[in-house]
Amino acid sequence: MITTKEILALLPYSDPFLFVDEIKEVNEQGCEGVYRFRENLPFYRGHFKEQPVTPGVILTECCAQIGLVCLGIFLLLSEEQTFSGKLQIAMSSVEMEFLNATYPNEEVRVVSEKVYFRFSKLKCKVKMYNSNNEIVCKGTIAGMIKPGQHA
């Protein structure tokens, strides 16, 4: 059985560009995880001066890391793919709709639903919720995820 700790350990990101705090649930159909946007993140200093707000591109990245990459790692491990922890990841398409702002120190929950996973391409529907369970953003993200090649 694949643990969420194993998935988190294989993520190819680190602070300040890691937007996954915890995976709540993952299975063949989707993934759910959370992240708290800490007020000391560097992009808040200039986006916007008087009332910082999380940029849409960062919200999209959080959705991609939790909803696409964590799910993709789970699916690769479920197929008994072996790899040395090096992944080849590339986003191939994204379409997002932004409905609410996200502010510093806000915790969000991302829920993804697999559309398909074949030939190393994963496509998911994603939704991000704020602490009031309101949808922050939603959309479709697709990307390629496969084990890295050995040198």
PDB file of N, CA, C and O in Angstrom, residues 27-104:
ATOM      1  N   ASN A  27      -6.584   8.151  -4.248  1.00  0.00           N
ATOM      2  CA  ASN A  27      -6.941   6.840  -4.793  1.00  0.00           C
ATOM      3  C   ASN A  27      -6.876   6.932  -6.315  1.00  0.00           C
ATOM      4  O   ASN A  27      -6.470   7.970  -6.850  1.00  0.00           O
ATOM      5  N   GLU A  28      -7.271   5.890  -7.011  1.00  0.00           N
ATOM      6  CA  GLU A  28      -7.165   5.870  -8.470  1.00  0.00           C
ATOM      7  C   GLU A  28      -8.007   6.940  -9.158  1.00  0.00           C
ATOM      8  O   GLU A  28      -7.780   7.258 -10.309  1.00  0.00           O
ATOM      9  N   GLN A  29      -8.972   7.501  -8.448  1.00  0.00           N
ATOM     10  CA  GLN A  29      -9.878   8.463  -9.068  1.00  0.00           C
ATOM     11  C   GLN A  29      -9.551   9.922  -8.766  1.00  0.00           C
ATOM     12  O   GLN A  29     -10.064  10.814  -9.449  1.00  0.00           O
ATOM     13  N   GLY A  30      -8.722  10.178  -7.754  1.00  0.00           N
ATOM     14  CA  GLY A  30      -8.429  11.570  -7.436  1.00  0.00           C
ATOM     15  C   GLY A  30      -7.599  11.739  -6.182  1.00  0.00           C
ATOM     16  O   GLY A  30      -7.171  10.769  -5.558  1.00  0.00           O
ATOM     17  N   CYS A  31      -7.402  13.004  -5.833  1.00  0.00           N
ATOM     18  CA  CYS A  31      -6.559  13.345  -4.692  1.00  0.00           C
ATOM     19  C   CYS A  31      -7.162  14.547  -3.978  1.00  0.00           C
ATOM     20  O   CYS A  31      -7.755  15.420  -4.614  1.00  0.00           O
ATOM     21  N   GLU A  32      -6.990  14.577  -2.657  1.00  0.00           N
ATOM     22  CA  GLU A  32      -7.402  15.724  -1.860  1.00  0.00           C
ATOM     23  C   GLU A  32      -6.273  16.074  -0.916  1.00  0.00           C
ATOM     24  O   GLU A  32      -5.714  15.205  -0.244  1.00  0.00           O
ATOM     25  N   GLY A  33      -5.918  17.349  -0.892  1.00  0.00           N
ATOM     26  CA  GLY A  33      -4.841  17.800  -0.023  1.00  0.00           C
ATOM     27  C   GLY A  33      -5.041  19.231   0.414  1.00  0.00           C
ATOM     28  O   GLY A  33      -5.928  19.933  -0.086  1.00  0.00           O
ATOM     29  N   VAL A  34      -4.210  19.667   1.353  1.00  0.00           N
ATOM     30  CA  VAL A  34      -4.333  21.022   1.895  1.00  0.00           C
ATOM     31  C   VAL A  34      -2.985  21.738   1.887  1.00  0.00           C
ATOM     32  O   VAL A  34      -1.921  21.114   1.881  1.00  0.00           O
ATOM     33  N   TYR A  35      -3.097  23.067   1.883  1.00  0.00           N
ATOM     34  CA  TYR A  35      -1.917  23.923   1.966  1.00  0.00           C
ATOM     35  C   TYR A  35      -2.312  25.232   2.639  1.00  0.00           C
ATOM     36  O   TYR A  35      -3.375  25.779   2.373  1.00  0.00           O
ATOM     37  N   ARG A  36      -1.442  25.724   3.524  1.00  0.00           N
ATOM     38  CA  ARG A  36      -1.641  27.034   4.152  1.00  0.00           C
ATOM     39  C   ARG A  36      -0.668  28.017   3.506  1.00  0.00           C
ATOM     40  O   ARG A  36       0.545  27.802   3.517  1.00  0.00           O
ATOM     41  N   PHE A  37      -1.211  29.107   2.954  1.00  0.00           N
ATOM     42  CA  PHE A  37      -0.392  30.154   2.348  1.00  0.00           C
ATOM     43  C   PHE A  37       0.152  31.054   3.463  1.00  0.00           C
ATOM     44  O   PHE A  37      -0.510  31.980   3.908  1.00  0.00           O
ATOM     45  N   ARG A  38       1.361  30.740   3.920  1.00  0.00           N
ATOM     46  CA  ARG A  38       1.980  31.482   5.016  1.00  0.00           C
ATOM     47  C   ARG A  38       2.267  32.931   4.602  1.00  0.00           C
ATOM     48  O   ARG A  38       2.679  33.193   3.478  1.00  0.00           O
ATOM     49  N   GLU A  39       2.073  33.849   5.531  1.00  0.00           N
ATOM     50  CA  GLU A  39       2.193  35.275   5.226  1.00  0.00           C
ATOM     51  C   GLU A  39       3.607  35.700   4.842  1.00  0.00           C
ATOM     52  O   GLU A  39       3.788  36.753   4.232  1.00  0.00           O
ATOM     53  N   ASN A  40       4.624  34.893   5.147  1.00  0.00           N
ATOM     54  CA  ASN A  40       6.004  35.273   4.825  1.00  0.00           C
ATOM     55  C   ASN A  40       6.442  34.810   3.430  1.00  0.00           C
ATOM     56  O   ASN A  40       7.608  34.979   3.072  1.00  0.00           O
ATOM     57  N   LEU A  41       5.542  34.246   2.629  1.00  0.00           N
ATOM     58  CA  LEU A  41       5.925  33.831   1.277  1.00  0.00           C
ATOM     59  C   LEU A  41       6.332  35.056   0.457  1.00  0.00           C
ATOM     60  O   LEU A  41       5.697  36.114   0.555  1.00  0.00           O
ATOM     61  N   PRO A  42       7.399  34.939  -0.338  1.00  0.00           N
ATOM     62  CA  PRO A  42       7.986  36.115  -0.990  1.00  0.00           C
ATOM     63  C   PRO A  42       7.046  36.878  -1.926  1.00  0.00           C
ATOM     64  O   PRO A  42       7.158  38.093  -2.044  1.00  0.00           O
ATOM     65  N   PHE A  43       6.116  36.216  -2.577  1.00  0.00           N
ATOM     66  CA  PHE A  43       5.274  36.924  -3.544  1.00  0.00           C
ATOM     67  C   PHE A  43       4.291  37.889  -2.886  1.00  0.00           C
ATOM     68  O   PHE A  43       3.791  38.806  -3.527  1.00  0.00           O
ATOM     69  N   TYR A  44       4.030  37.734  -1.588  1.00  0.00           N
ATOM     70  CA  TYR A  44       3.107  38.647  -0.905  1.00  0.00           C
ATOM     71  C   TYR A  44       3.682  40.054  -0.741  1.00  0.00           C
ATOM     72  O   TYR A  44       2.935  41.015  -0.600  1.00  0.00           O
ATOM     73  N   ARG A  45       5.005  40.197  -0.768  1.00  0.00           N
ATOM     74  CA  ARG A  45       5.622  41.520  -0.567  1.00  0.00           C
ATOM     75  C   ARG A  45       5.234  42.500  -1.665  1.00  0.00           C
ATOM     76  O   ARG A  45       5.212  43.695  -1.437  1.00  0.00           O
ATOM     77  N   GLY A  46       4.946  42.022  -2.856  1.00  0.00           N
ATOM     78  CA  GLY A  46       4.653  42.963  -3.935  1.00  0.00           C
ATOM     79  C   GLY A  46       3.314  42.760  -4.612  1.00  0.00           C
ATOM     80  O   GLY A  46       3.013  43.429  -5.594  1.00  0.00           O
ATOM     81  N   HIS A  47       2.495  41.873  -4.109  1.00  0.00           N
ATOM     82  CA  HIS A  47       1.229  41.544  -4.798  1.00  0.00           C
ATOM     83  C   HIS A  47       0.067  41.681  -3.837  1.00  0.00           C
ATOM     84  O   HIS A  47      -0.380  40.697  -3.280  1.00  0.00           O
ATOM     85  N   PHE A  48      -0.413  42.599  -3.511  1.00  0.00           N
ATOM     86  CA  PHE A  48      -0.511  44.030  -3.674  1.00  0.00           C
ATOM     87  C   PHE A  48      -0.021  44.687  -2.398  1.00  0.00           C
ATOM     88  O   PHE A  48      -0.145  44.099  -1.328  1.00  0.00           O
ATOM     89  N   LYS A  49       0.480  45.928  -2.463  1.00  0.00           N
ATOM     90  CA  LYS A  49       1.145  46.560  -1.329  1.00  0.00           C
ATOM     91  C   LYS A  49       0.254  46.707  -0.097  1.00  0.00           C
ATOM     92  O   LYS A  49       0.677  46.427   1.004  1.00  0.00           O
ATOM     93  N   GLU A  50      -0.952  47.161  -0.263  1.00  0.00           N
ATOM     94  CA  GLU A  50      -1.821  47.451   0.875  1.00  0.00           C
ATOM     95  C   GLU A  50      -2.617  46.244   1.366  1.00  0.00           C
ATOM     96  O   GLU A  50      -2.999  46.169   2.521  1.00  0.00           O
ATOM     97  N   GLN A  51      -2.934  45.309   0.472  1.00  0.00           N
ATOM     98  CA  GLN A  51      -3.685  44.118   0.872  1.00  0.00           C
ATOM     99  C   GLN A  51      -3.205  42.941   0.032  1.00  0.00           C
ATOM    100  O   GLN A  51      -3.725  42.671  -1.043  1.00  0.00           O
ATOM    101  N   PRO A  52      -2.198  42.215   0.533  1.00  0.00           N
ATOM    102  CA  PRO A  52      -1.634  41.107  -0.229  1.00  0.00           C
ATOM    103  C   PRO A  52      -2.695  40.051  -0.574  1.00  0.00           C
ATOM    104  O   PRO A  52      -3.562  39.747   0.241  1.00  0.00           O
ATOM    105  N   VAL A  53      -2.595  39.541  -1.774  1.00  0.00           N
ATOM    106  CA  VAL A  53      -3.489  38.484  -2.236  1.00  0.00           C
ATOM    107  C   VAL A  53      -2.651  37.463  -3.007  1.00  0.00           C
ATOM    108  O   VAL A  53      -1.637  37.805  -3.614  1.00  0.00           O
ATOM    109  N   THR A  54      -3.041  36.207  -2.938  1.00  0.00           N
ATOM    110  CA  THR A  54      -2.288  35.145  -3.605  1.00  0.00           C
ATOM    111  C   THR A  54      -2.505  35.232  -5.112  1.00  0.00           C
ATOM    112  O   THR A  54      -3.647  35.216  -5.569  1.00  0.00           O
ATOM    113  N   PRO A  55      -1.421  35.314  -5.896  1.00  0.00           N
ATOM    114  CA  PRO A  55      -1.556  35.387  -7.348  1.00  0.00           C
ATOM    115  C   PRO A  55      -2.211  34.131  -7.934  1.00  0.00           C
ATOM    116  O   PRO A  55      -2.005  33.016  -7.432  1.00  0.00           O
ATOM    117  N   GLY A  56      -2.991  34.311  -8.985  1.00  0.00           N
ATOM    118  CA  GLY A  56      -3.668  33.198  -9.640  1.00  0.00           C
ATOM    119  C   GLY A  56      -2.716  32.122 -10.127  1.00  0.00           C
ATOM    120  O   GLY A  56      -3.031  30.933 -10.075  1.00  0.00           O
ATOM    121  N   VAL A  57      -1.542  32.518 -10.578  1.00  0.00           N
ATOM    122  CA  VAL A  57      -0.579  31.527 -11.054  1.00  0.00           C
ATOM    123  C   VAL A  57      -0.116  30.627  -9.905  1.00  0.00           C
ATOM    124  O   VAL A  57       0.125  29.427 -10.105  1.00  0.00           O
ATOM    125  N   ILE A  58      -0.045  31.172  -8.689  1.00  0.00           N
ATOM    126  CA  ILE A  58       0.338  30.370  -7.517  1.00  0.00           C
ATOM    127  C   ILE A  58      -0.816  29.452  -7.122  1.00  0.00           C
ATOM    128  O   ILE A  58      -0.599  28.291  -6.746  1.00  0.00           O
ATOM    129  N   LEU A  59      -2.050  29.944  -7.190  1.00  0.00           N
ATOM    130  CA  LEU A  59      -3.212  29.093  -6.922  1.00  0.00           C
ATOM    131  C   LEU A  59      -3.241  27.923  -7.906  1.00  0.00           C
ATOM    132  O   LEU A  59      -3.500  26.780  -7.534  1.00  0.00           O
ATOM    133  N   THR A  60      -2.955  28.214  -9.171  1.00  0.00           N
ATOM    134  CA  THR A  60      -2.913  27.177 -10.200  1.00  0.00           C
ATOM    135  C   THR A  60      -1.818  26.163  -9.891  1.00  0.00           C
ATOM    136  O   THR A  60      -2.024  24.951 -10.009  1.00  0.00           O
ATOM    137  N   GLU A  61      -0.654  26.639  -9.482  1.00  0.00           N
ATOM    138  CA  GLU A  61       0.460  25.743  -9.137  1.00  0.00           C
ATOM    139  C   GLU A  61       0.096  24.848  -7.959  1.00  0.00           C
ATOM    140  O   GLU A  61       0.402  23.653  -7.966  1.00  0.00           O
ATOM    141  N   CYS A  62      -0.561  25.396  -6.956  1.00  0.00           N
ATOM    142  CA  CYS A  62      -1.000  24.600  -5.808  1.00  0.00           C
ATOM    143  C   CYS A  62      -1.963  23.506  -6.268  1.00  0.00           C
ATOM    144  O   CYS A  62      -1.836  22.345  -5.865  1.00  0.00           O
ATOM    145  N   CYS A  63      -2.907  23.865  -7.128  1.00  0.00           N
ATOM    146  CA  CYS A  63      -3.843  22.871  -7.679  1.00  0.00           C
ATOM    147  C   CYS A  63      -3.096  21.798  -8.465  1.00  0.00           C
ATOM    148  O   CYS A  63      -3.426  20.609  -8.371  1.00  0.00           O
ATOM    149  N   ALA A  64      -2.083  22.208  -9.225  1.00  0.00           N
ATOM    150  CA  ALA A  64      -1.326  21.250 -10.023  1.00  0.00           C
ATOM    151  C   ALA A  64      -0.499  20.316  -9.132  1.00  0.00           C
ATOM    152  O   ALA A  64      -0.440  19.107  -9.377  1.00  0.00           O
ATOM    153  N   GLN A  65       0.143  20.864  -8.103  1.00  0.00           N
ATOM    154  CA  GLN A  65       0.972  20.022  -7.235  1.00  0.00           C
ATOM    155  C   GLN A  65       0.137  18.998  -6.484  1.00  0.00           C
ATOM    156  O   GLN A  65       0.488  17.822  -6.420  1.00  0.00           O
ATOM    157  N   ILE A  66      -0.986  19.429  -5.922  1.00  0.00           N
ATOM    158  CA  ILE A  66      -1.821  18.498  -5.162  1.00  0.00           C
ATOM    159  C   ILE A  66      -2.656  17.628  -6.095  1.00  0.00           C
ATOM    160  O   ILE A  66      -2.657  16.400  -5.992  1.00  0.00           O
ATOM    161  N   GLY A  67      -3.364  18.267  -7.004  1.00  0.00           N
ATOM    162  CA  GLY A  67      -4.343  17.557  -7.813  1.00  0.00           C
ATOM    163  C   GLY A  67      -3.783  16.728  -8.942  1.00  0.00           C
ATOM    164  O   GLY A  67      -4.363  15.711  -9.318  1.00  0.00           O
ATOM    165  N   LEU A  68      -2.655  17.136  -9.487  1.00  0.00           N
ATOM    166  CA  LEU A  68      -2.086  16.446 -10.651  1.00  0.00           C
ATOM    167  C   LEU A  68      -0.835  15.647 -10.279  1.00  0.00           C
ATOM    168  O   LEU A  68      -0.775  14.448 -10.515  1.00  0.00           O
ATOM    169  N   VAL A  69       0.155  16.294  -9.664  1.00  0.00           N
ATOM    170  CA  VAL A  69       1.438  15.632  -9.416  1.00  0.00           C
ATOM    171  C   VAL A  69       1.317  14.574  -8.314  1.00  0.00           C
ATOM    172  O   VAL A  69       1.795  13.449  -8.484  1.00  0.00           O
ATOM    173  N   CYS A  70       0.668  14.916  -7.196  1.00  0.00           N
ATOM    174  CA  CYS A  70       0.501  13.907  -6.136  1.00  0.00           C
ATOM    175  C   CYS A  70      -0.298  12.712  -6.647  1.00  0.00           C
ATOM    176  O   CYS A  70       0.064  11.558  -6.394  1.00  0.00           O
ATOM    177  N   LEU A  71      -1.364  12.996  -7.387  1.00  0.00           N
ATOM    178  CA  LEU A  71      -2.152  11.907  -7.970  1.00  0.00           C
ATOM    179  C   LEU A  71      -1.316  11.119  -8.971  1.00  0.00           C
ATOM    180  O   LEU A  71      -1.344   9.887  -8.990  1.00  0.00           O
ATOM    181  N   GLY A  72      -0.546  11.803  -9.800  1.00  0.00           N
ATOM    182  CA  GLY A  72       0.291  11.123 -10.788  1.00  0.00           C
ATOM    183  C   GLY A  72       1.315  10.201 -10.148  1.00  0.00           C
ATOM    184  O   GLY A  72       1.546   9.083 -10.612  1.00  0.00           O
ATOM    185  N   ILE A  73       1.940  10.648  -9.063  1.00  0.00           N
ATOM    186  CA  ILE A  73       2.896   9.800  -8.346  1.00  0.00           C
ATOM    187  C   ILE A  73       2.185   8.565  -7.810  1.00  0.00           C
ATOM    188  O   ILE A  73       2.677   7.441  -7.941  1.00  0.00           O
ATOM    189  N   PHE A  74       1.009   8.757  -7.223  1.00  0.00           N
ATOM    190  CA  PHE A  74       0.231   7.624  -6.716  1.00  0.00           C
ATOM    191  C   PHE A  74      -0.080   6.640  -7.839  1.00  0.00           C
ATOM    192  O   PHE A  74       0.083   5.423  -7.675  1.00  0.00           O
ATOM    193  N   LEU A  75      -0.498   7.145  -8.991  1.00  0.00           N
ATOM    194  CA  LEU A  75      -0.847   6.264 -10.107  1.00  0.00           C
ATOM    195  C   LEU A  75       0.375   5.518 -10.638  1.00  0.00           C
ATOM    196  O   LEU A  75       0.289   4.327 -10.956  1.00  0.00           O
ATOM    197  N   LEU A  76       1.518   6.207 -10.722  1.00  0.00           N
ATOM    198  CA  LEU A  76       2.751   5.535 -11.164  1.00  0.00           C
ATOM    199  C   LEU A  76       3.135   4.426 -10.195  1.00  0.00           C
ATOM    200  O   LEU A  76       3.487   3.321 -10.611  1.00  0.00           O
ATOM    201  N   LEU A  77       3.082   4.720  -8.898  1.00  0.00           N
ATOM    202  CA  LEU A  77       3.420   3.705  -7.897  1.00  0.00           C
ATOM    203  C   LEU A  77       2.414   2.560  -7.908  1.00  0.00           C
ATOM    204  O   LEU A  77       2.773   1.410  -7.690  1.00  0.00           O
ATOM    205  N   SER A  78       1.149   2.870  -8.185  1.00  0.00           N
ATOM    206  CA  SER A  78       0.115   1.834  -8.264  1.00  0.00           C
ATOM    207  C   SER A  78       0.365   0.882  -9.429  1.00  0.00           C
ATOM    208  O   SER A  78      -0.002  -0.288  -9.376  1.00  0.00           O
ATOM    209  N   GLU A  79       0.979   1.407 -10.486  1.00  0.00           N
ATOM    210  CA  GLU A  79       1.330   0.573 -11.644  1.00  0.00           C
ATOM    211  C   GLU A  79       2.626  -0.173 -11.408  1.00  0.00           C
ATOM    212  O   GLU A  79       3.167  -0.783 -12.315  1.00  0.00           O
ATOM    213  N   GLU A  80       3.149  -0.069 -10.196  1.00  0.00           N
ATOM    214  CA  GLU A  80       4.397  -0.704  -9.803  1.00  0.00           C
ATOM    215  C   GLU A  80       5.581  -0.212 -10.614  1.00  0.00           C
ATOM    216  O   GLU A  80       6.523  -0.944 -10.898  1.00  0.00           O
ATOM    217  N   GLN A  81       5.502   1.061 -11.016  1.00  0.00           N
ATOM    218  CA  GLN A  81       6.635   1.689 -11.679  1.00  0.00           C
ATOM    219  C   GLN A  81       7.707   1.901 -10.606  1.00  0.00           C
ATOM    220  O   GLN A  81       7.400   2.292  -9.485  1.00  0.00           O
ATOM    221  N   THR A  82       8.926   1.627 -10.948  1.00  0.00           N
ATOM    222  CA  THR A  82      10.013   1.908 -10.019  1.00  0.00           C
ATOM    223  C   THR A  82      10.817   3.061 -10.576  1.00  0.00           C
ATOM    224  O   THR A  82      11.056   3.141 -11.783  1.00  0.00           O
ATOM    225  N   PHE A  83      11.198   3.952  -9.693  1.00  0.00           N
ATOM    226  CA  PHE A  83      12.034   5.057 -10.122  1.00  0.00           C
ATOM    227  C   PHE A  83      12.827   5.563  -8.937  1.00  0.00           C
ATOM    228  O   PHE A  83      12.480   5.318  -7.794  1.00  0.00           O
ATOM    229  N   SER A  84      13.881   6.263  -9.236  1.00  0.00           N
ATOM    230  CA  SER A  84      14.837   6.669  -8.211  1.00  0.00           C
ATOM    231  C   SER A  84      14.439   7.956  -7.507  1.00  0.00           C
ATOM    232  O   SER A  84      15.254   8.541  -6.816  1.00  0.00           O
ATOM    233  N   GLY A  85      13.209   8.382  -7.665  1.00  0.00           N
ATOM    234  CA  GLY A  85      12.792   9.625  -7.050  1.00  0.00           C
ATOM    235  C   GLY A  85      12.893  10.798  -7.989  1.00  0.00           C
ATOM    236  O   GLY A  85      12.463  11.890  -7.678  1.00  0.00           O
ATOM    237  N   LYS A  86      13.461  10.583  -9.150  1.00  0.00           N
ATOM    238  CA  LYS A  86      13.530  11.650 -10.147  1.00  0.00           C
ATOM    239  C   LYS A  86      12.353  11.475 -11.103  1.00  0.00           C
ATOM    240  O   LYS A  86      12.150  10.419 -11.680  1.00  0.00           O
ATOM    241  N   LEU A  87      11.574  12.528 -11.209  1.00  0.00           N
ATOM    242  CA  LEU A  87      10.405  12.487 -12.081  1.00  0.00           C
ATOM    243  C   LEU A  87      10.558  13.493 -13.199  1.00  0.00           C
ATOM    244  O   LEU A  87      11.164  14.545 -13.025  1.00  0.00           O
ATOM    245  N   GLN A  88       9.995  13.162 -14.335  1.00  0.00           N
ATOM    246  CA  GLN A  88       9.881  14.121 -15.427  1.00  0.00           C
ATOM    247  C   GLN A  88       8.441  14.607 -15.402  1.00  0.00           C
ATOM    248  O   GLN A  88       7.505  13.823 -15.555  1.00  0.00           O
ATOM    249  N   ILE A  89       8.276  15.904 -15.174  1.00  0.00           N
ATOM    250  CA  ILE A  89       6.947  16.491 -15.048  1.00  0.00           C
ATOM    251  C   ILE A  89       6.872  17.710 -15.947  1.00  0.00           C
ATOM    252  O   ILE A  89       7.786  18.539 -15.954  1.00  0.00           O
ATOM    253  N   ALA A  90       5.790  17.816 -16.694  1.00  0.00           N
ATOM    254  CA  ALA A  90       5.571  18.989 -17.531  1.00  0.00           C
ATOM    255  C   ALA A  90       4.077  19.243 -17.634  1.00  0.00           C
ATOM    256  O   ALA A  90       3.300  18.327 -17.908  1.00  0.00           O
ATOM    257  N   MET A  91       3.679  20.468 -17.377  1.00  0.00           N
ATOM    258  CA  MET A  91       2.278  20.832 -17.551  1.00  0.00           C
ATOM    259  C   MET A  91       2.042  21.028 -19.038  1.00  0.00           C
ATOM    260  O   MET A  91       2.832  21.683 -19.718  1.00  0.00           O
ATOM    261  N   SER A  92       0.973  20.451 -19.553  1.00  0.00           N
ATOM    262  CA  SER A  92       0.708  20.583 -20.982  1.00  0.00           C
ATOM    263  C   SER A  92      -0.481  21.496 -21.277  1.00  0.00           C
ATOM    264  O   SER A  92      -0.535  22.101 -22.337  1.00  0.00           O
ATOM    265  N   SER A  93      -1.426  21.598 -20.356  1.00  0.00           N
ATOM    266  CA  SER A  93      -2.530  22.536 -20.564  1.00  0.00           C
ATOM    267  C   SER A  93      -3.193  22.852 -19.240  1.00  0.00           C
ATOM    268  O   SER A  93      -3.182  22.048 -18.306  1.00  0.00           O
ATOM    269  N   VAL A  94      -3.759  24.047 -19.179  1.00  0.00           N
ATOM    270  CA  VAL A  94      -4.471  24.467 -17.973  1.00  0.00           C
ATOM    271  C   VAL A  94      -5.566  25.442 -18.374  1.00  0.00           C
ATOM    272  O   VAL A  94      -5.366  26.290 -19.238  1.00  0.00           O
ATOM    273  N   GLU A  95      -6.707  25.271 -17.758  1.00  0.00           N
ATOM    274  CA  GLU A  95      -7.808  26.214 -17.921  1.00  0.00           C
ATOM    275  C   GLU A  95      -8.432  26.396 -16.547  1.00  0.00           C
ATOM    276  O   GLU A  95      -8.995  25.455 -15.982  1.00  0.00           O
ATOM    277  N   MET A  96      -8.271  27.584 -15.986  1.00  0.00           N
ATOM    278  CA  MET A  96      -8.746  27.850 -14.626  1.00  0.00           C
ATOM    279  C   MET A  96      -9.693  29.032 -14.613  1.00  0.00           C
ATOM    280  O   MET A  96      -9.539  29.983 -15.391  1.00  0.00           O
ATOM    281  N   GLU A  97     -10.648  28.972 -13.698  1.00  0.00           N
ATOM    282  CA  GLU A  97     -11.577  30.056 -13.442  1.00  0.00           C
ATOM    283  C   GLU A  97     -11.390  30.449 -11.977  1.00  0.00           C
ATOM    284  O   GLU A  97     -11.444  29.592 -11.088  1.00  0.00           O
ATOM    285  N   PHE A  98     -11.170  31.739 -11.722  1.00  0.00           N
ATOM    286  CA  PHE A  98     -10.919  32.230 -10.367  1.00  0.00           C
ATOM    287  C   PHE A  98     -12.174  32.919  -9.847  1.00  0.00           C
ATOM    288  O   PHE A  98     -12.696  33.839 -10.477  1.00  0.00           O
ATOM    289  N   LEU A  99     -12.644  32.478  -8.676  1.00  0.00           N
ATOM    290  CA  LEU A  99     -13.928  32.939  -8.153  1.00  0.00           C
ATOM    291  C   LEU A  99     -13.821  33.716  -6.850  1.00  0.00           C
ATOM    292  O   LEU A  99     -14.705  34.526  -6.546  1.00  0.00           O
ATOM    293  N   ASN A 100     -12.792  33.462  -6.049  1.00  0.00           N
ATOM    294  CA  ASN A 100     -12.598  34.152  -4.771  1.00  0.00           C
ATOM    295  C   ASN A 100     -11.116  34.394  -4.541  1.00  0.00           C
ATOM    296  O   ASN A 100     -10.281  33.643  -5.039  1.00  0.00           O
ATOM    297  N   ALA A 101     -10.812  35.431  -3.780  1.00  0.00           N
ATOM    298  CA  ALA A 101      -9.421  35.739  -3.444  1.00  0.00           C
ATOM    299  C   ALA A 101      -8.955  34.856  -2.284  1.00  0.00           C
ATOM    300  O   ALA A 101      -9.753  34.387  -1.477  1.00  0.00           O
ATOM    301  N   THR A 102      -7.635  34.637  -2.244  1.00  0.00           N
ATOM    302  CA  THR A 102      -6.999  33.903  -1.148  1.00  0.00           C
ATOM    303  C   THR A 102      -5.938  34.813  -0.553  1.00  0.00           C
ATOM    304  O   THR A 102      -5.102  35.354  -1.275  1.00  0.00           O
ATOM    305  N   TYR A 103      -5.958  34.950   0.781  1.00  0.00           N
ATOM    306  CA  TYR A 103      -5.097  35.887   1.469  1.00  0.00           C
ATOM    307  C   TYR A 103      -4.033  35.157   2.293  1.00  0.00           C
ATOM    308  O   TYR A 103      -4.133  33.956   2.522  1.00  0.00           O
ATOM    309  N   PRO A 104      -3.018  35.905   2.769  1.00  0.00           N
ATOM    310  CA  PRO A 104      -1.996  35.292   3.606  1.00  0.00           C
ATOM    311  C   PRO A 104      -2.601  34.586   4.819  1.00  0.00           C
ATOM    312  O   PRO A 104      -3.589  35.048   5.391  1.00  0.00           O
TER     313      PRO A 104
END
